[in-house]
Amino acid sequence: MEETIWNGGFYELTMEFSVAIKLQHVVQTLKKAPHFSGFWRNRTAYHEEPELFSSDQLYGYLLVDDAKLPCLISLLEGEGQSNWLDISIPQGAFSKQFDYKYPLTIENNEWLNKVRSYFVQLAQHMYASHPFLLAVIGEEASGYITAAELSTEHIKHFTFVMSRETYKNLGKLHDVVEYVDDLVICYTE
């Protein structure tokens, strides 16, 4: 992979898990996910299998139709707080694969709707084995919000995936929602 694709910010899927869910199990589920391939030690070693958890950063790629989008996978274990798995696609990779326009919005980049859809499917796959507290999809989504902090003010710029129970407990957050199995997806338009 070219180093220039790692320039710019990231479009991310970030998932918050309770501390009871161990990230090594989550990573094994990610490895088996449809449309995902990985893990590698660094950005250029796409043929070397790493020792899992020898690092808190791994690399892989997401297959979106014919586009192979490289990803940085970040693992953050909280001490007494939440554990996080972030899957980050560099915006430089979008400019190589698509007609990319900044700002990174679906209005400017219709193809981004497809990438978001793949991230939602990936979140669904992960939730089936390891129910997360919250998943957030969008530009620079990691670290934006936790499930405990979520309110209607936060829904404007990101896509949120959460359990039906979490959504019910928060009250009506957004008009554009989709119910898929046990999950609620709140979309931004």
PDB file of C-alpha atoms in Angstrom:
ATOM      1  CA  MET A   1       0.000   0.000   0.000  1.00  0.00           C
ATOM      2  CA  GLU A   2       1.210   3.486  -0.790  1.00  0.00           C
ATOM      3  CA  GLU A   3       2.176   5.660   2.152  1.00  0.00           C
ATOM      4  CA  THR A   4       0.297   8.656   0.680  1.00  0.00           C
ATOM      5  CA  ILE A   5      -3.055   6.977   1.256  1.00  0.00           C
ATOM      6  CA  TRP A   6      -2.479   7.399   4.994  1.00  0.00           C
ATOM      7  CA  ASN A   7      -2.583  11.195   4.673  1.00  0.00           C
ATOM      8  CA  GLY A   8      -5.527  13.138   6.046  1.00  0.00           C
ATOM      9  CA  GLY A   9      -8.093  12.167   8.641  1.00  0.00           C
ATOM     10  CA  PHE A  10     -10.075   8.976   9.087  1.00  0.00           C
ATOM     11  CA  TYR A  11     -13.590   7.688   8.474  1.00  0.00           C
ATOM     12  CA  GLU A  12     -14.220   5.328  11.363  1.00  0.00           C
ATOM     13  CA  LEU A  13     -16.288   2.665  13.015  1.00  0.00           C
ATOM     14  CA  THR A  14     -15.611   2.805  16.740  1.00  0.00           C
ATOM     15  CA  MET A  15     -17.214   0.317  19.125  1.00  0.00           C
ATOM     16  CA  GLU A  16     -17.452   0.649  22.896  1.00  0.00           C
ATOM     17  CA  PHE A  17     -17.500  -2.608  24.881  1.00  0.00           C
ATOM     18  CA  SER A  18     -17.891  -3.242  28.589  1.00  0.00           C
ATOM     19  CA  VAL A  19     -14.660  -4.154  30.376  1.00  0.00           C
ATOM     20  CA  ALA A  20     -16.068  -7.678  30.800  1.00  0.00           C
ATOM     21  CA  ILE A  21     -15.625  -8.243  27.055  1.00  0.00           C
ATOM     22  CA  LYS A  22     -11.988  -8.949  26.242  1.00  0.00           C
ATOM     23  CA  LEU A  23     -10.597  -7.354  23.105  1.00  0.00           C
ATOM     24  CA  GLN A  24      -8.642 -10.469  22.092  1.00  0.00           C
ATOM     25  CA  HIS A  25     -12.009 -12.224  21.598  1.00  0.00           C
ATOM     26  CA  VAL A  26     -13.422  -9.230  19.741  1.00  0.00           C
ATOM     27  CA  VAL A  27     -10.425  -9.194  17.390  1.00  0.00           C
ATOM     28  CA  GLN A  28     -10.894 -12.882  16.578  1.00  0.00           C
ATOM     29  CA  THR A  29     -14.501 -12.121  15.600  1.00  0.00           C
ATOM     30  CA  LEU A  30     -13.353  -9.201  13.437  1.00  0.00           C
ATOM     31  CA  LYS A  31     -10.873 -11.475  11.673  1.00  0.00           C
ATOM     32  CA  LYS A  32     -13.788 -13.725  10.594  1.00  0.00           C
ATOM     33  CA  ALA A  33     -16.028 -10.855   9.462  1.00  0.00           C
ATOM     34  CA  PRO A  34     -17.269 -10.758   5.877  1.00  0.00           C
ATOM     35  CA  HIS A  35     -15.613  -8.097   3.733  1.00  0.00           C
ATOM     36  CA  PHE A  36     -12.664  -7.760   6.150  1.00  0.00           C
ATOM     37  CA  SER A  37      -9.122  -9.056   5.773  1.00  0.00           C
ATOM     38  CA  GLY A  38      -6.267  -8.710   8.229  1.00  0.00           C
ATOM     39  CA  PHE A  39      -4.207  -8.469  10.412  1.00  0.00           C
ATOM     40  CA  TRP A  40      -0.762  -7.111   9.632  1.00  0.00           C
ATOM     41  CA  ARG A  41       2.021  -5.587  11.717  1.00  0.00           C
ATOM     42  CA  ASN A  42       2.316  -2.356   9.796  1.00  0.00           C
ATOM     43  CA  ARG A  43       1.077  -0.479   6.761  1.00  0.00           C
ATOM     44  CA  THR A  44       3.434  -2.190   4.343  1.00  0.00           C
ATOM     45  CA  ALA A  45       3.615  -5.757   5.706  1.00  0.00           C
ATOM     46  CA  TYR A  46       0.377  -7.038   4.226  1.00  0.00           C
ATOM     47  CA  HIS A  47       1.654 -10.613   4.180  1.00  0.00           C
ATOM     48  CA  GLU A  48       3.088 -10.962   7.690  1.00  0.00           C
ATOM     49  CA  GLU A  49       0.697 -12.284  10.311  1.00  0.00           C
ATOM     50  CA  PRO A  50       1.350 -10.493  13.600  1.00  0.00           C
ATOM     51  CA  GLU A  51       1.243 -11.968  17.048  1.00  0.00           C
ATOM     52  CA  LEU A  52      -2.138 -10.754  18.152  1.00  0.00           C
ATOM     53  CA  PHE A  53      -1.895  -8.257  20.968  1.00  0.00           C
ATOM     54  CA  SER A  54       1.805  -7.723  20.497  1.00  0.00           C
ATOM     55  CA  SER A  55       0.603  -4.229  19.627  1.00  0.00           C
ATOM     56  CA  ASP A  56      -2.422  -2.046  20.215  1.00  0.00           C
ATOM     57  CA  GLN A  57      -2.455  -1.175  16.507  1.00  0.00           C
ATOM     58  CA  LEU A  58      -2.946  -3.589  13.639  1.00  0.00           C
ATOM     59  CA  TYR A  59      -3.723  -3.177   9.952  1.00  0.00           C
ATOM     60  CA  GLY A  60      -6.160  -4.780   7.558  1.00  0.00           C
ATOM     61  CA  TYR A  61      -8.553  -3.791   4.833  1.00  0.00           C
ATOM     62  CA  LEU A  62     -12.267  -3.589   4.186  1.00  0.00           C
ATOM     63  CA  LEU A  63     -13.592  -4.780   0.824  1.00  0.00           C
ATOM     64  CA  VAL A  64     -16.323  -2.436  -0.409  1.00  0.00           C
ATOM     65  CA  ASP A  65     -17.476  -3.862  -3.723  1.00  0.00           C
ATOM     66  CA  ASP A  66     -14.280  -3.780  -5.805  1.00  0.00           C
ATOM     67  CA  ALA A  67     -12.462  -1.259  -3.603  1.00  0.00           C
ATOM     68  CA  LYS A  68      -9.869  -2.540  -1.141  1.00  0.00           C
ATOM     69  CA  LEU A  69      -9.770   0.089   1.628  1.00  0.00           C
ATOM     70  CA  PRO A  70      -6.882  -0.126   4.110  1.00  0.00           C
ATOM     71  CA  CYS A  71      -7.736   0.157   7.793  1.00  0.00           C
ATOM     72  CA  LEU A  72      -5.920   0.962  10.983  1.00  0.00           C
ATOM     73  CA  ILE A  73      -7.328  -1.151  13.812  1.00  0.00           C
ATOM     74  CA  SER A  74      -6.799   0.372  17.255  1.00  0.00           C
ATOM     75  CA  LEU A  75      -7.394  -1.529  20.476  1.00  0.00           C
ATOM     76  CA  LEU A  76      -7.894   0.448  23.658  1.00  0.00           C
ATOM     77  CA  GLU A  77      -8.382  -1.375  26.942  1.00  0.00           C
ATOM     78  CA  GLY A  78      -9.781   0.848  29.658  1.00  0.00           C
ATOM     79  CA  GLU A  79      -8.817   0.268  33.247  1.00  0.00           C
ATOM     80  CA  GLY A  80     -12.196   0.001  34.932  1.00  0.00           C
ATOM     81  CA  GLN A  81     -13.749   1.844  31.985  1.00  0.00           C
ATOM     82  CA  SER A  82     -14.869   0.758  28.548  1.00  0.00           C
ATOM     83  CA  ASN A  83     -12.789  -1.185  26.028  1.00  0.00           C
ATOM     84  CA  TRP A  84     -12.696   0.172  22.487  1.00  0.00           C
ATOM     85  CA  LEU A  85     -12.136  -1.217  19.008  1.00  0.00           C
ATOM     86  CA  ASP A  86     -11.641   1.416  16.309  1.00  0.00           C
ATOM     87  CA  ILE A  87     -11.538   0.609  12.593  1.00  0.00           C
ATOM     88  CA  SER A  88     -10.217   3.637  10.731  1.00  0.00           C
ATOM     89  CA  ILE A  89     -10.073   4.118   6.955  1.00  0.00           C
ATOM     90  CA  PRO A  90      -7.692   6.913   5.914  1.00  0.00           C
ATOM     91  CA  GLN A  91      -9.308   9.554   3.739  1.00  0.00           C
ATOM     92  CA  GLY A  92      -6.311   9.368   1.409  1.00  0.00           C
ATOM     93  CA  ALA A  93      -7.487   5.868   0.451  1.00  0.00           C
ATOM     94  CA  PHE A  94     -10.879   7.275  -0.579  1.00  0.00           C
ATOM     95  CA  SER A  95      -9.246   9.694  -3.002  1.00  0.00           C
ATOM     96  CA  LYS A  96      -7.495   6.733  -4.696  1.00  0.00           C
ATOM     97  CA  GLN A  97     -10.682   4.650  -5.030  1.00  0.00           C
ATOM     98  CA  PHE A  98     -13.533   7.119  -5.450  1.00  0.00           C
ATOM     99  CA  ASP A  99     -14.422  10.595  -6.713  1.00  0.00           C
ATOM    100  CA  TYR A 100     -13.587  12.119  -3.315  1.00  0.00           C
ATOM    101  CA  LYS A 101     -14.674  15.610  -2.269  1.00  0.00           C
ATOM    102  CA  TYR A 102     -14.093  17.289   1.079  1.00  0.00           C
ATOM    103  CA  PRO A 103     -15.885  17.785   3.391  1.00  0.00           C
ATOM    104  CA  LEU A 104     -16.497  14.070   3.769  1.00  0.00           C
ATOM    105  CA  THR A 105     -20.291  13.947   3.687  1.00  0.00           C
ATOM    106  CA  ILE A 106     -22.749  11.705   1.887  1.00  0.00           C
ATOM    107  CA  GLU A 107     -24.112  14.815   0.185  1.00  0.00           C
ATOM    108  CA  ASN A 108     -20.661  15.433  -1.395  1.00  0.00           C
ATOM    109  CA  ASN A 109     -19.735  11.760  -1.810  1.00  0.00           C
ATOM    110  CA  GLU A 110     -22.653   9.453  -2.630  1.00  0.00           C
ATOM    111  CA  TRP A 111     -20.313   6.417  -2.535  1.00  0.00           C
ATOM    112  CA  LEU A 112     -19.797   7.078   1.200  1.00  0.00           C
ATOM    113  CA  ASN A 113     -23.293   5.701   1.805  1.00  0.00           C
ATOM    114  CA  LYS A 114     -21.977   2.300   0.616  1.00  0.00           C
ATOM    115  CA  VAL A 115     -18.952   2.482   2.959  1.00  0.00           C
ATOM    116  CA  ARG A 116     -21.238   3.413   5.855  1.00  0.00           C
ATOM    117  CA  SER A 117     -23.480   0.459   4.981  1.00  0.00           C
ATOM    118  CA  TYR A 118     -20.493  -1.907   5.130  1.00  0.00           C
ATOM    119  CA  PHE A 119     -19.521  -0.470   8.517  1.00  0.00           C
ATOM    120  CA  VAL A 120     -23.099  -1.025   9.764  1.00  0.00           C
ATOM    121  CA  GLN A 121     -22.919  -4.646   8.559  1.00  0.00           C
ATOM    122  CA  LEU A 122     -19.574  -5.044  10.313  1.00  0.00           C
ATOM    123  CA  ALA A 123     -21.073  -3.640  13.534  1.00  0.00           C
ATOM    124  CA  GLN A 124     -23.951  -6.112  13.246  1.00  0.00           C
ATOM    125  CA  HIS A 125     -21.480  -8.984  12.805  1.00  0.00           C
ATOM    126  CA  MET A 126     -19.512  -7.886  15.855  1.00  0.00           C
ATOM    127  CA  TYR A 127     -22.623  -7.357  18.004  1.00  0.00           C
ATOM    128  CA  ALA A 128     -23.871 -10.895  17.312  1.00  0.00           C
ATOM    129  CA  SER A 129     -20.830 -12.327  19.155  1.00  0.00           C
ATOM    130  CA  HIS A 130     -19.874  -9.470  21.455  1.00  0.00           C
ATOM    131  CA  PRO A 131     -22.693  -7.034  22.248  1.00  0.00           C
ATOM    132  CA  PHE A 132     -21.226  -3.554  22.405  1.00  0.00           C
ATOM    133  CA  LEU A 133     -22.552  -0.597  24.347  1.00  0.00           C
ATOM    134  CA  LEU A 134     -22.408   1.764  21.372  1.00  0.00           C
ATOM    135  CA  ALA A 135     -20.971   1.943  17.866  1.00  0.00           C
ATOM    136  CA  VAL A 136     -20.309   5.262  16.135  1.00  0.00           C
ATOM    137  CA  ILE A 137     -19.630   5.689  12.405  1.00  0.00           C
ATOM    138  CA  GLY A 138     -18.266   8.848  10.826  1.00  0.00           C
ATOM    139  CA  GLU A 139     -15.352  11.149  10.210  1.00  0.00           C
ATOM    140  CA  GLU A 140     -13.005  11.166  13.231  1.00  0.00           C
ATOM    141  CA  ALA A 141     -15.601   9.255  15.302  1.00  0.00           C
ATOM    142  CA  SER A 142     -13.206   7.655  17.788  1.00  0.00           C
ATOM    143  CA  GLY A 143     -13.270   9.291  21.179  1.00  0.00           C
ATOM    144  CA  TYR A 144     -16.293  11.415  20.258  1.00  0.00           C
ATOM    145  CA  ILE A 145     -18.831  10.032  22.715  1.00  0.00           C
ATOM    146  CA  THR A 146     -19.522   7.143  25.084  1.00  0.00           C
ATOM    147  CA  ALA A 147     -22.837   5.357  25.560  1.00  0.00           C
ATOM    148  CA  ALA A 148     -23.162   6.984  29.000  1.00  0.00           C
ATOM    149  CA  GLU A 149     -22.810  10.489  27.485  1.00  0.00           C
ATOM    150  CA  LEU A 150     -25.031  10.027  24.416  1.00  0.00           C
ATOM    151  CA  SER A 151     -27.875  12.508  23.943  1.00  0.00           C
ATOM    152  CA  THR A 152     -29.834  14.073  21.085  1.00  0.00           C
ATOM    153  CA  GLU A 153     -27.135  16.749  20.676  1.00  0.00           C
ATOM    154  CA  HIS A 154     -24.668  14.124  19.417  1.00  0.00           C
ATOM    155  CA  ILE A 155     -26.799  12.558  16.681  1.00  0.00           C
ATOM    156  CA  LYS A 156     -26.332  15.317  14.081  1.00  0.00           C
ATOM    157  CA  HIS A 157     -22.994  14.314  12.549  1.00  0.00           C
ATOM    158  CA  PHE A 158     -22.599  10.576  12.986  1.00  0.00           C
ATOM    159  CA  THR A 159     -24.355   7.257  12.527  1.00  0.00           C
ATOM    160  CA  PHE A 160     -25.012   5.432  15.801  1.00  0.00           C
ATOM    161  CA  VAL A 161     -25.650   1.714  16.268  1.00  0.00           C
ATOM    162  CA  MET A 162     -27.015   0.522  19.610  1.00  0.00           C
ATOM    163  CA  SER A 163     -29.256  -2.072  21.197  1.00  0.00           C
ATOM    164  CA  ARG A 164     -33.001  -1.516  21.142  1.00  0.00           C
ATOM    165  CA  GLU A 165     -32.918  -1.312  24.934  1.00  0.00           C
ATOM    166  CA  THR A 166     -30.265   1.419  24.915  1.00  0.00           C
ATOM    167  CA  TYR A 167     -32.276   3.353  22.337  1.00  0.00           C
ATOM    168  CA  LYS A 168     -35.475   2.950  24.347  1.00  0.00           C
ATOM    169  CA  ASN A 169     -33.772   4.130  27.547  1.00  0.00           C
ATOM    170  CA  LEU A 170     -32.449   7.246  25.813  1.00  0.00           C
ATOM    171  CA  GLY A 171     -35.811   8.262  24.438  1.00  0.00           C
ATOM    172  CA  LYS A 172     -36.386   9.388  20.870  1.00  0.00           C
ATOM    173  CA  LEU A 173     -33.015  10.546  19.602  1.00  0.00           C
ATOM    174  CA  HIS A 174     -33.547  10.820  15.896  1.00  0.00           C
ATOM    175  CA  ASP A 175     -36.237  10.570  13.243  1.00  0.00           C
ATOM    176  CA  VAL A 176     -34.177   8.452  10.819  1.00  0.00           C
ATOM    177  CA  VAL A 177     -33.815   5.042  12.424  1.00  0.00           C
ATOM    178  CA  GLU A 178     -33.657   1.509  11.155  1.00  0.00           C
ATOM    179  CA  TYR A 179     -34.348  -1.574  13.237  1.00  0.00           C
ATOM    180  CA  VAL A 180     -32.221  -4.602  12.390  1.00  0.00           C
ATOM    181  CA  ASP A 181     -32.540  -7.643  14.639  1.00  0.00           C
ATOM    182  CA  ASP A 182     -31.678  -6.421  18.155  1.00  0.00           C
ATOM    183  CA  LEU A 183     -30.083  -3.194  16.938  1.00  0.00           C
ATOM    184  CA  VAL A 184     -31.202   0.351  16.189  1.00  0.00           C
ATOM    185  CA  ILE A 185     -29.283   2.372  13.625  1.00  0.00           C
ATOM    186  CA  CYS A 186     -29.648   6.177  13.845  1.00  0.00           C
ATOM    187  CA  TYR A 187     -28.606   7.763  10.563  1.00  0.00           C
ATOM    188  CA  THR A 188     -27.577  11.264   9.740  1.00  0.00           C
ATOM    189  CA  GLU A 189     -28.654  12.652   6.403  1.00  0.00           C
TER     190      GLU A 189
END
